[in-house]
Amino acid sequence: MENLNQKIISLCKRRGFVFPGSEIYGGLANVYDFGPLGAEMLRNIVDSWWKFFVRGRPDIIGLDTSILMSPKVWEASGHTASFADVMIDCKDCGQRTRADQLIETWESGEFGTADGRIWDGVPPEEMGKYIEEREIKCPNCGSFNWTKPRKFNLLFETHIGIVPEDKSLSYLRGEIAQGMFVNFKNVLGTMRPKLPFGIAQAGKAFRNEITLGNFIFRTLEFNLAEFEYFFNPNEQEWEKVFDYWKEEMRTWILSLGVDEKRLRYRLHTDEERSFYSSKTEDLDFEFPFGFKEMFGLAYRTDYDLKNHMEKSGEDLRYTDPNTGEKIIPHVMEPTFGLNRVFYALLTNGYTEDGERVVLKLHPDIAPYRVAVFPLVRNKPEIVAKAKEVFDGLVKQGLSVDWDDRGNIGKRYLSQDEIGTPYCVTIDYQTLEDDSVTVRDRDTTKQDRVKITELFEHLK
């Protein structure tokens, strides 16, 4: 599986899916840029999510809130006090790492005794005792000379404007949920939704995490999509709401072609569960380095609205239009790590078929739905006809690649590797009967299709 991971990383760099951040200056650890194909694929993932969870439902409303918010938001939410990982430093080489990841990596290694325990959320003192008793060495220098584990807040600090620093402190958002909670009253006033309803958004989040790499799985800056689903706990059992969204989350990722055998739900332990949640489950995917979290589902009760109401002094209660009763709704929160969805789809789709490397991506997710080839470049009438077909497909809303490099066989192999479902070749017969050759990525089967019927065929 590690070999698979290296192959995926190599493909991403070679084909323009993902580049190391700031590469010409030596890079920046745990920061990556999405290249031309990666940007297209990521946008397709976001569009698919928005269509499934927002546009496709009458009870969910979209927002796009700011990355920067008043620091009072993060104080009220509990993030400034409780949003932390446990880190540990090697005194000899200065290597800094998360204590839970150090332990889990050691447990899964040659000398380990992995028992499946999740160490995230375990008190620092307990982790330190475990590391000391087993003399877990630094993976960087091999030394056993650690500092005591200690908590490290994950919020990125920044400063706004020219006022003194102690008055200008702000944070890059560590999650995108708070923007929806602080706009709850605005949404009620403008959209007049009735419970149950959701508020959704997709965007950037930032966490000053100590990571062990694993490509884009855990980075300092990442893309999230989530929604807060508000409901009256007196009218709906939270367990039923939880189970409904659990199944919907699974349904969406399966609709993108992910192998069901590579998915599993895992319940958070009491130590691991976030401070705001009464119950959390993760939908894990089998990445090249094992089953790891891709989605999370948390029952946040009325924690956030109640705290913001208390700290801001604003009335964030919902008024029942039929009874006039005022309540603080409870919240179910499905969260989707979009970078991880991206990574999972690459892992799920990567296939070696003889001499071919094929990225079997769902047509709605692939960077290009179709590639158009003129059979030869030195025949103006063939090139002109190919341009006509290309322009026609673009006008009908398809993402189309143009490729006239090298021989036709190499073009097919190139498109297979970037996941393009169909290739359309304009040849000499096209000039005679207005038909083209359509090749299927997965089967390599070729069909002759009339240009007038091409769009429907590709859909």
Short mmCIF file of C-alpha atoms in Angstrom, two decimals:
data_model
loop_
_atom_site.label_atom_id
_atom_site.label_comp_id
_atom_site.label_asym_id
_atom_site.label_seq_id
_atom_site.Cartn_x
_atom_site.Cartn_y
_atom_site.Cartn_z
CA MET A 1 0.00 0.00 0.00
CA GLU A 2 2.91 2.35 0.68
CA ASN A 3 4.04 1.74 -2.90
CA LEU A 4 0.56 2.76 -4.05
CA ASN A 5 0.85 5.98 -2.07
CA GLN A 6 4.10 6.88 -3.80
CA LYS A 7 2.58 6.11 -7.19
CA ILE A 8 -0.36 8.42 -6.48
CA ILE A 9 1.91 11.22 -5.27
CA SER A 10 4.08 10.84 -8.37
CA LEU A 11 1.05 10.88 -10.68
CA CYS A 12 -0.33 14.00 -8.97
CA LYS A 13 2.93 15.91 -9.53
CA ARG A 14 3.55 14.59 -13.05
CA ARG A 15 0.04 15.22 -14.36
CA GLY A 16 -0.79 18.47 -12.59
CA PHE A 17 -3.17 17.39 -9.84
CA VAL A 18 -1.17 18.47 -6.77
CA PHE A 19 2.12 20.38 -6.38
CA PRO A 20 4.24 20.91 -3.25
CA GLY A 21 3.58 24.40 -1.87
CA SER A 22 6.28 27.05 -2.52
CA GLU A 23 8.34 24.40 -4.28
CA ILE A 24 10.85 26.73 -5.96
CA TYR A 25 11.85 27.95 -2.47
CA GLY A 26 12.30 24.46 -1.09
CA GLY A 27 8.66 23.94 -0.16
CA LEU A 28 6.72 24.42 3.06
CA ALA A 29 5.91 21.38 5.16
CA ASN A 30 2.28 20.21 5.06
CA VAL A 31 1.24 22.79 2.45
CA TYR A 32 0.17 21.80 -1.08
CA ASP A 33 -1.21 23.54 -4.15
CA PHE A 34 -3.84 22.07 -6.45
CA GLY A 35 -2.60 22.14 -10.04
CA PRO A 36 -4.74 22.66 -13.18
CA LEU A 37 -6.28 19.18 -13.11
CA GLY A 38 -6.52 19.14 -9.32
CA ALA A 39 -8.37 22.46 -9.29
CA GLU A 40 -10.91 21.10 -11.80
CA MET A 41 -11.39 17.88 -9.85
CA LEU A 42 -11.73 19.67 -6.49
CA ARG A 43 -14.32 22.04 -7.95
CA ASN A 44 -16.26 19.05 -9.30
CA ILE A 45 -16.25 17.48 -5.84
CA VAL A 46 -17.57 20.69 -4.26
CA ASP A 47 -20.24 21.02 -6.97
CA SER A 48 -21.34 17.42 -6.44
CA TRP A 49 -21.58 17.96 -2.68
CA TRP A 50 -23.51 21.22 -3.07
CA LYS A 51 -25.92 19.65 -5.54
CA PHE A 52 -26.57 16.62 -3.30
CA PHE A 53 -26.85 18.32 0.09
CA VAL A 54 -27.97 21.90 -0.70
CA ARG A 55 -29.59 22.42 -4.10
CA GLY A 56 -31.21 19.01 -4.05
CA ARG A 57 -33.09 19.69 -0.79
CA PRO A 58 -35.68 22.28 0.20
CA ASP A 59 -34.59 22.33 3.85
CA ILE A 60 -30.91 23.35 3.54
CA ILE A 61 -29.68 26.90 2.85
CA GLY A 62 -26.18 27.89 1.74
CA LEU A 63 -23.80 30.51 3.14
CA ASP A 64 -20.26 31.70 2.45
CA THR A 65 -18.85 33.28 5.59
CA SER A 66 -15.55 35.03 6.28
CA ILE A 67 -12.33 33.28 7.23
CA LEU A 68 -11.61 36.06 9.75
CA MET A 69 -14.06 36.54 12.61
CA SER A 70 -14.10 38.41 15.88
CA PRO A 71 -11.84 36.64 18.42
CA LYS A 72 -14.86 36.67 20.73
CA VAL A 73 -16.40 34.02 18.46
CA TRP A 74 -13.60 31.57 19.25
CA GLU A 75 -13.70 32.38 22.95
CA ALA A 76 -17.45 31.70 23.05
CA SER A 77 -17.13 28.49 21.04
CA GLY A 78 -14.49 27.13 23.41
CA HIS A 79 -11.76 26.85 20.79
CA THR A 80 -9.27 29.19 22.47
CA ALA A 81 -9.40 27.04 25.60
CA SER A 82 -10.02 23.50 24.32
CA PHE A 83 -8.99 23.22 20.66
CA ALA A 84 -5.61 21.58 21.16
CA ASP A 85 -3.37 18.63 20.34
CA VAL A 86 -0.71 17.12 22.58
CA MET A 87 2.79 17.66 21.23
CA ILE A 88 6.20 16.41 22.27
CA ASP A 89 9.74 17.52 21.32
CA CYS A 90 12.95 15.55 20.91
CA LYS A 91 15.59 17.38 22.97
CA ASP A 92 18.44 16.13 20.77
CA CYS A 93 17.29 16.95 17.22
CA GLY A 94 14.39 19.34 17.90
CA GLN A 95 11.86 17.15 16.07
CA ARG A 96 8.34 18.13 17.13
CA THR A 97 5.47 15.71 16.73
CA ARG A 98 2.01 14.90 18.02
CA ALA A 99 2.31 12.48 20.91
CA ASP A 100 -0.69 10.42 19.77
CA GLN A 101 0.75 10.01 16.28
CA LEU A 102 4.15 9.06 17.69
CA ILE A 103 2.55 6.29 19.73
CA GLU A 104 0.28 5.03 16.93
CA THR A 105 3.19 4.97 14.46
CA TRP A 106 5.30 3.00 16.96
CA GLU A 107 2.45 0.59 17.68
CA SER A 108 1.97 -0.19 14.00
CA GLY A 109 5.72 -0.68 13.37
CA GLU A 110 8.06 -3.64 13.59
CA PHE A 111 8.40 -3.49 17.37
CA GLY A 112 4.89 -2.36 18.13
CA THR A 113 1.94 -4.09 19.73
CA ALA A 114 -0.98 -2.35 18.02
CA ASP A 115 -4.26 -2.86 19.86
CA GLY A 116 -6.37 -0.48 17.83
CA ARG A 117 -6.60 2.14 20.55
CA ILE A 118 -7.15 5.73 19.45
CA TRP A 119 -4.81 8.01 21.37
CA ASP A 120 -6.25 11.35 20.25
CA GLY A 121 -7.81 12.97 23.32
CA VAL A 122 -5.89 10.93 25.90
CA PRO A 123 -4.41 13.17 28.67
CA PRO A 124 -0.78 14.29 28.11
CA GLU A 125 0.39 12.65 31.33
CA GLU A 126 -0.92 9.24 30.25
CA MET A 127 0.74 9.54 26.84
CA GLY A 128 4.03 10.56 28.44
CA LYS A 129 3.97 7.56 30.78
CA TYR A 130 3.27 5.21 27.87
CA ILE A 131 6.14 6.66 25.79
CA GLU A 132 8.54 6.47 28.74
CA GLU A 133 7.67 2.91 29.75
CA ARG A 134 8.20 1.61 26.23
CA GLU A 135 11.18 3.88 25.46
CA ILE A 136 9.69 4.98 22.14
CA LYS A 137 12.52 6.62 20.21
CA CYS A 138 12.51 9.70 18.01
CA PRO A 139 11.74 8.62 14.42
CA ASN A 140 14.05 11.36 13.13
CA CYS A 141 17.29 10.77 15.07
CA GLY A 142 16.69 7.56 17.02
CA SER A 143 17.24 9.23 20.38
CA PHE A 144 15.12 8.66 23.49
CA ASN A 145 15.20 12.11 25.05
CA TRP A 146 11.77 13.72 24.99
CA THR A 147 10.20 16.75 26.63
CA LYS A 148 7.04 16.13 28.60
CA PRO A 149 3.94 16.06 26.36
CA ARG A 150 1.96 19.30 26.53
CA LYS A 151 -1.12 20.80 24.92
CA PHE A 152 -0.71 22.99 21.85
CA ASN A 153 -3.59 25.15 20.56
CA LEU A 154 -4.38 24.57 16.89
CA LEU A 155 -5.77 28.00 16.02
CA PHE A 156 -3.54 30.11 13.78
CA GLU A 157 -3.08 33.56 15.28
CA THR A 158 -2.97 36.71 13.17
CA HIS A 159 -3.26 40.47 13.76
CA ILE A 160 -5.60 42.97 12.15
CA GLY A 161 -4.90 46.60 11.32
CA ILE A 162 -2.42 48.97 12.99
CA VAL A 163 -3.74 48.99 16.54
CA PRO A 164 -1.53 47.59 19.34
CA GLU A 165 -1.01 43.84 18.99
CA ASP A 166 -2.83 42.93 22.18
CA LYS A 167 -5.96 44.60 20.77
CA SER A 168 -5.71 43.31 17.20
CA LEU A 169 -5.43 39.57 17.84
CA SER A 170 -7.56 37.42 15.59
CA TYR A 171 -7.56 33.86 14.31
CA LEU A 172 -7.84 32.02 11.03
CA ARG A 173 -10.89 29.86 11.41
CA GLY A 174 -10.16 26.35 12.67
CA GLU A 175 -13.53 25.11 11.47
CA ILE A 176 -16.19 26.60 9.20
CA ALA A 177 -19.13 25.86 11.50
CA GLN A 178 -18.93 29.03 13.60
CA GLY A 179 -19.78 31.28 10.66
CA MET A 180 -23.09 29.47 10.39
CA PHE A 181 -23.86 29.70 14.10
CA VAL A 182 -23.15 33.43 14.34
CA ASN A 183 -25.37 34.04 11.27
CA PHE A 184 -28.22 31.97 12.65
CA LYS A 185 -30.30 35.04 13.55
CA ASN A 186 -29.67 36.63 10.13
CA VAL A 187 -30.82 33.47 8.36
CA LEU A 188 -33.97 33.32 10.50
CA GLY A 189 -34.75 36.95 9.72
CA THR A 190 -34.20 36.77 5.97
CA MET A 191 -35.18 33.27 4.90
CA ARG A 192 -37.86 32.42 7.50
CA PRO A 193 -37.01 28.69 7.56
CA LYS A 194 -39.04 26.23 9.59
CA LEU A 195 -37.47 23.55 11.76
CA PRO A 196 -35.90 21.24 10.91
CA PHE A 197 -33.55 23.02 8.50
CA GLY A 198 -29.85 23.23 7.73
CA ILE A 199 -27.27 25.91 6.99
CA ALA A 200 -24.39 24.77 4.78
CA GLN A 201 -21.12 26.05 3.42
CA ALA A 202 -17.86 24.88 1.87
CA GLY A 203 -14.53 26.65 2.24
CA LYS A 204 -11.06 26.90 3.72
CA ALA A 205 -10.12 26.06 7.29
CA PHE A 206 -6.74 26.27 9.02
CA ARG A 207 -5.13 24.28 11.81
CA ASN A 208 -1.63 24.74 13.15
CA GLU A 209 -1.15 21.00 13.37
CA ILE A 210 1.94 18.93 13.95
CA THR A 211 1.65 16.25 11.28
CA LEU A 212 3.52 13.21 10.04
CA GLY A 213 2.82 13.96 6.40
CA ASN A 214 0.79 11.44 4.41
CA PHE A 215 0.54 13.83 1.46
CA ILE A 216 -2.68 15.92 1.49
CA PHE A 217 -4.41 13.87 4.20
CA ARG A 218 -3.53 16.33 6.98
CA THR A 219 -2.37 19.81 6.04
CA LEU A 220 -2.21 23.27 7.60
CA GLU A 221 -4.77 24.66 5.14
CA PHE A 222 -7.57 22.48 3.84
CA ASN A 223 -11.02 22.45 2.26
CA LEU A 224 -14.10 21.54 4.28
CA ALA A 225 -17.78 21.22 3.53
CA GLU A 226 -20.34 20.90 6.29
CA PHE A 227 -23.77 21.90 7.43
CA GLU A 228 -25.50 22.48 10.72
CA TYR A 229 -28.89 20.79 10.79
CA PHE A 230 -31.14 22.44 13.37
CA PHE A 231 -34.06 20.54 14.89
CA ASN A 232 -36.40 20.56 17.87
CA PRO A 233 -35.32 17.73 20.22
CA ASN A 234 -38.84 17.66 21.68
CA GLU A 235 -40.27 16.74 18.28
CA GLN A 236 -37.49 14.64 16.76
CA GLU A 237 -35.39 11.97 18.44
CA TRP A 238 -31.77 12.94 17.96
CA GLU A 239 -30.77 9.30 17.41
CA LYS A 240 -33.04 9.12 14.34
CA VAL A 241 -31.67 12.41 12.99
CA PHE A 242 -28.15 11.10 13.55
CA ASP A 243 -28.82 7.83 11.73
CA TYR A 244 -30.51 9.60 8.81
CA TRP A 245 -27.53 11.83 8.06
CA LYS A 246 -25.13 8.98 8.67
CA GLU A 247 -26.75 7.10 5.81
CA GLU A 248 -26.97 10.17 3.56
CA MET A 249 -23.24 10.85 3.97
CA ARG A 250 -22.49 7.28 2.98
CA THR A 251 -24.89 7.47 0.02
CA TRP A 252 -23.15 10.53 -1.40
CA ILE A 253 -19.64 9.09 -1.38
CA LEU A 254 -20.88 5.79 -2.83
CA SER A 255 -22.54 7.76 -5.65
CA LEU A 256 -19.04 8.90 -6.68
CA GLY A 257 -17.95 5.31 -7.26
CA VAL A 258 -16.08 4.57 -4.02
CA ASP A 259 -15.77 0.88 -3.20
CA GLU A 260 -18.09 0.14 -0.27
CA LYS A 261 -15.56 -2.34 1.14
CA ARG A 262 -13.13 0.53 1.73
CA LEU A 263 -15.56 2.36 4.05
CA ARG A 264 -16.34 1.85 7.73
CA TYR A 265 -17.98 3.88 10.48
CA ARG A 266 -16.17 4.24 13.80
CA LEU A 267 -17.58 5.62 17.06
CA HIS A 268 -15.41 8.13 18.94
CA THR A 269 -14.34 7.23 22.44
CA ASP A 270 -15.16 9.59 25.31
CA GLU A 271 -11.53 10.80 25.40
CA GLU A 272 -11.34 11.35 21.66
CA ARG A 273 -14.70 13.08 21.15
CA SER A 274 -14.61 16.87 20.71
CA PHE A 275 -15.60 19.01 23.67
CA TYR A 276 -18.79 20.25 21.97
CA SER A 277 -20.14 16.82 20.94
CA SER A 278 -22.34 14.30 22.75
CA LYS A 279 -21.78 11.67 20.06
CA THR A 280 -19.42 11.53 17.10
CA GLU A 281 -18.84 8.92 14.45
CA ASP A 282 -16.28 9.01 11.66
CA LEU A 283 -16.71 7.52 8.24
CA ASP A 284 -13.25 6.11 7.60
CA PHE A 285 -11.77 5.26 4.21
CA GLU A 286 -9.00 2.78 3.57
CA PHE A 287 -6.18 5.07 2.42
CA PRO A 288 -2.81 3.59 1.38
CA PHE A 289 -1.70 4.00 5.02
CA GLY A 290 -4.78 2.39 6.57
CA PHE A 291 -8.33 3.30 7.58
CA LYS A 292 -8.49 6.98 8.47
CA GLU A 293 -11.20 9.60 8.91
CA MET A 294 -12.77 11.10 5.80
CA PHE A 295 -16.09 12.38 7.22
CA GLY A 296 -17.34 13.14 10.72
CA LEU A 297 -20.86 13.28 12.14
CA ALA A 298 -21.33 15.06 15.47
CA TYR A 299 -24.36 15.74 17.66
CA ARG A 300 -23.51 19.20 19.00
CA THR A 301 -26.75 19.56 21.04
CA ASP A 302 -27.45 23.27 21.74
CA TYR A 303 -23.85 23.91 22.82
CA ASP A 304 -22.94 26.51 20.20
CA LEU A 305 -26.11 28.59 19.98
CA LYS A 306 -26.43 28.64 23.77
CA ASN A 307 -22.84 29.83 24.23
CA HIS A 308 -23.06 32.49 21.53
CA MET A 309 -26.37 33.67 22.96
CA GLU A 310 -24.84 33.99 26.41
CA LYS A 311 -21.60 35.66 25.29
CA SER A 312 -23.08 38.03 22.68
CA GLY A 313 -26.28 38.95 24.49
CA GLU A 314 -28.27 38.33 21.30
CA ASP A 315 -31.44 36.24 21.33
CA LEU A 316 -30.67 33.23 19.14
CA ARG A 317 -33.81 31.30 19.93
CA TYR A 318 -36.15 29.98 17.28
CA THR A 319 -39.85 30.92 17.52
CA ASP A 320 -42.28 28.20 16.50
CA PRO A 321 -44.66 29.87 14.00
CA ASN A 322 -47.60 27.73 15.15
CA THR A 323 -47.29 27.81 18.93
CA GLY A 324 -45.11 30.87 19.54
CA GLU A 325 -42.80 28.73 21.70
CA LYS A 326 -39.16 29.89 21.80
CA ILE A 327 -36.46 27.22 21.86
CA ILE A 328 -32.74 26.87 21.29
CA PRO A 329 -32.58 24.21 18.55
CA HIS A 330 -30.23 21.27 18.76
CA VAL A 331 -27.72 20.65 15.98
CA MET A 332 -26.52 17.69 13.96
CA GLU A 333 -23.30 18.38 12.08
CA PRO A 334 -22.09 16.32 9.11
CA THR A 335 -18.52 17.37 8.17
CA PHE A 336 -16.73 16.42 4.95
CA GLY A 337 -12.97 16.74 4.49
CA LEU A 338 -12.82 17.63 0.79
CA ASN A 339 -9.06 17.22 0.49
CA ARG A 340 -9.53 13.73 1.89
CA VAL A 341 -12.38 13.01 -0.52
CA PHE A 342 -10.03 14.07 -3.31
CA TYR A 343 -7.31 11.75 -1.97
CA ALA A 344 -9.78 8.88 -1.46
CA LEU A 345 -11.10 9.13 -5.03
CA LEU A 346 -7.54 9.01 -6.39
CA THR A 347 -6.78 5.99 -4.21
CA ASN A 348 -10.03 4.26 -5.12
CA GLY A 349 -9.60 4.95 -8.84
CA TYR A 350 -5.90 4.17 -9.34
CA THR A 351 -5.61 1.02 -11.47
CA GLU A 352 -2.80 -0.66 -13.35
CA ASP A 353 -4.15 -2.52 -16.38
CA GLY A 354 -1.25 -4.16 -18.18
CA GLU A 355 0.88 -1.31 -19.50
CA ARG A 356 -1.86 1.22 -18.78
CA VAL A 357 -2.25 3.33 -15.66
CA VAL A 358 -5.94 4.15 -15.44
CA LEU A 359 -7.52 6.59 -13.03
CA LYS A 360 -11.10 5.35 -12.84
CA LEU A 361 -12.85 8.52 -11.71
CA HIS A 362 -16.60 9.06 -11.83
CA PRO A 363 -17.44 11.14 -14.94
CA ASP A 364 -18.87 13.94 -12.76
CA ILE A 365 -15.59 14.18 -10.82
CA ALA A 366 -12.95 13.66 -13.51
CA PRO A 367 -11.13 16.87 -14.51
CA TYR A 368 -12.32 16.37 -18.10
CA ARG A 369 -15.47 14.56 -19.20
CA VAL A 370 -14.05 14.06 -22.70
CA ALA A 371 -10.92 14.68 -24.77
CA VAL A 372 -11.08 15.59 -28.45
CA PHE A 373 -8.36 14.45 -30.86
CA PRO A 374 -7.74 15.31 -34.50
CA LEU A 375 -6.28 12.09 -35.90
CA VAL A 376 -3.50 14.03 -37.61
CA ARG A 377 -2.26 17.62 -37.26
CA ASN A 378 -1.22 18.20 -40.86
CA LYS A 379 -4.71 17.96 -42.39
CA PRO A 380 -6.42 21.37 -41.97
CA GLU A 381 -9.89 19.98 -42.70
CA ILE A 382 -9.57 17.34 -39.93
CA VAL A 383 -8.23 19.89 -37.44
CA ALA A 384 -11.03 22.31 -38.33
CA LYS A 385 -13.68 19.62 -37.85
CA ALA A 386 -12.13 18.63 -34.52
CA LYS A 387 -12.24 22.27 -33.37
CA GLU A 388 -15.89 22.39 -34.35
CA VAL A 389 -16.65 19.29 -32.25
CA PHE A 390 -14.60 20.66 -29.34
CA ASP A 391 -16.41 24.01 -29.38
CA GLY A 392 -19.81 22.32 -29.62
CA LEU A 393 -19.20 20.15 -26.54
CA VAL A 394 -17.88 23.11 -24.54
CA LYS A 395 -20.98 25.14 -25.41
CA GLN A 396 -23.13 22.28 -24.10
CA GLY A 397 -21.43 22.54 -20.72
CA LEU A 398 -18.94 19.68 -20.79
CA SER A 399 -15.37 19.96 -19.54
CA VAL A 400 -13.30 19.15 -22.63
CA ASP A 401 -9.58 18.65 -23.24
CA TRP A 402 -7.89 19.20 -26.61
CA ASP A 403 -4.97 16.93 -27.41
CA ASP A 404 -3.09 16.80 -30.72
CA ARG A 405 0.32 15.75 -29.41
CA GLY A 406 2.13 12.61 -30.59
CA ASN A 407 0.42 9.50 -31.89
CA ILE A 408 -3.11 8.48 -31.03
CA GLY A 409 -2.00 5.61 -28.78
CA LYS A 410 0.03 7.88 -26.52
CA ARG A 411 -2.86 10.31 -26.30
CA TYR A 412 -5.15 7.53 -25.11
CA LEU A 413 -2.65 6.48 -22.44
CA SER A 414 -2.27 10.07 -21.27
CA GLN A 415 -6.03 10.57 -20.93
CA ASP A 416 -6.40 7.21 -19.14
CA GLU A 417 -3.88 8.35 -16.54
CA ILE A 418 -5.71 11.59 -15.76
CA GLY A 419 -9.09 9.85 -15.60
CA THR A 420 -10.85 11.19 -18.73
CA PRO A 421 -13.85 8.86 -19.29
CA TYR A 422 -14.11 9.32 -23.07
CA CYS A 423 -11.88 10.20 -26.00
CA VAL A 424 -13.35 11.42 -29.29
CA THR A 425 -11.24 11.12 -32.44
CA ILE A 426 -11.99 13.02 -35.64
CA ASP A 427 -10.60 11.11 -38.62
CA TYR A 428 -10.96 10.77 -42.40
CA GLN A 429 -14.31 9.00 -42.08
CA THR A 430 -15.64 11.98 -40.14
CA LEU A 431 -15.26 14.12 -43.25
CA GLU A 432 -17.40 11.65 -45.17
CA ASP A 433 -20.29 10.86 -42.80
CA ASP A 434 -20.02 13.20 -39.78
CA SER A 435 -19.32 10.31 -37.40
CA VAL A 436 -16.52 10.15 -34.82
CA THR A 437 -14.77 7.43 -32.86
CA VAL A 438 -15.65 7.41 -29.15
CA ARG A 439 -13.36 5.35 -26.90
CA ASP A 440 -14.36 4.31 -23.40
CA ARG A 441 -11.61 4.71 -20.77
CA ASP A 442 -12.40 1.62 -18.70
CA THR A 443 -13.19 -0.92 -21.41
CA THR A 444 -11.15 0.65 -24.29
CA LYS A 445 -14.14 -0.19 -26.49
CA GLN A 446 -14.56 2.11 -29.51
CA ASP A 447 -17.87 3.10 -31.14
CA ARG A 448 -18.76 5.21 -34.14
CA VAL A 449 -21.20 7.94 -33.15
CA LYS A 450 -22.83 10.68 -35.21
CA ILE A 451 -21.76 14.16 -34.15
CA THR A 452 -25.42 15.13 -33.74
CA GLU A 453 -25.81 12.31 -31.18
CA LEU A 454 -22.45 12.81 -29.45
CA PHE A 455 -23.57 14.93 -26.50
CA GLU A 456 -26.29 12.48 -25.46
CA HIS A 457 -23.84 9.59 -25.83
CA LEU A 458 -21.29 11.26 -23.54
CA LYS A 459 -23.88 12.17 -20.92
#
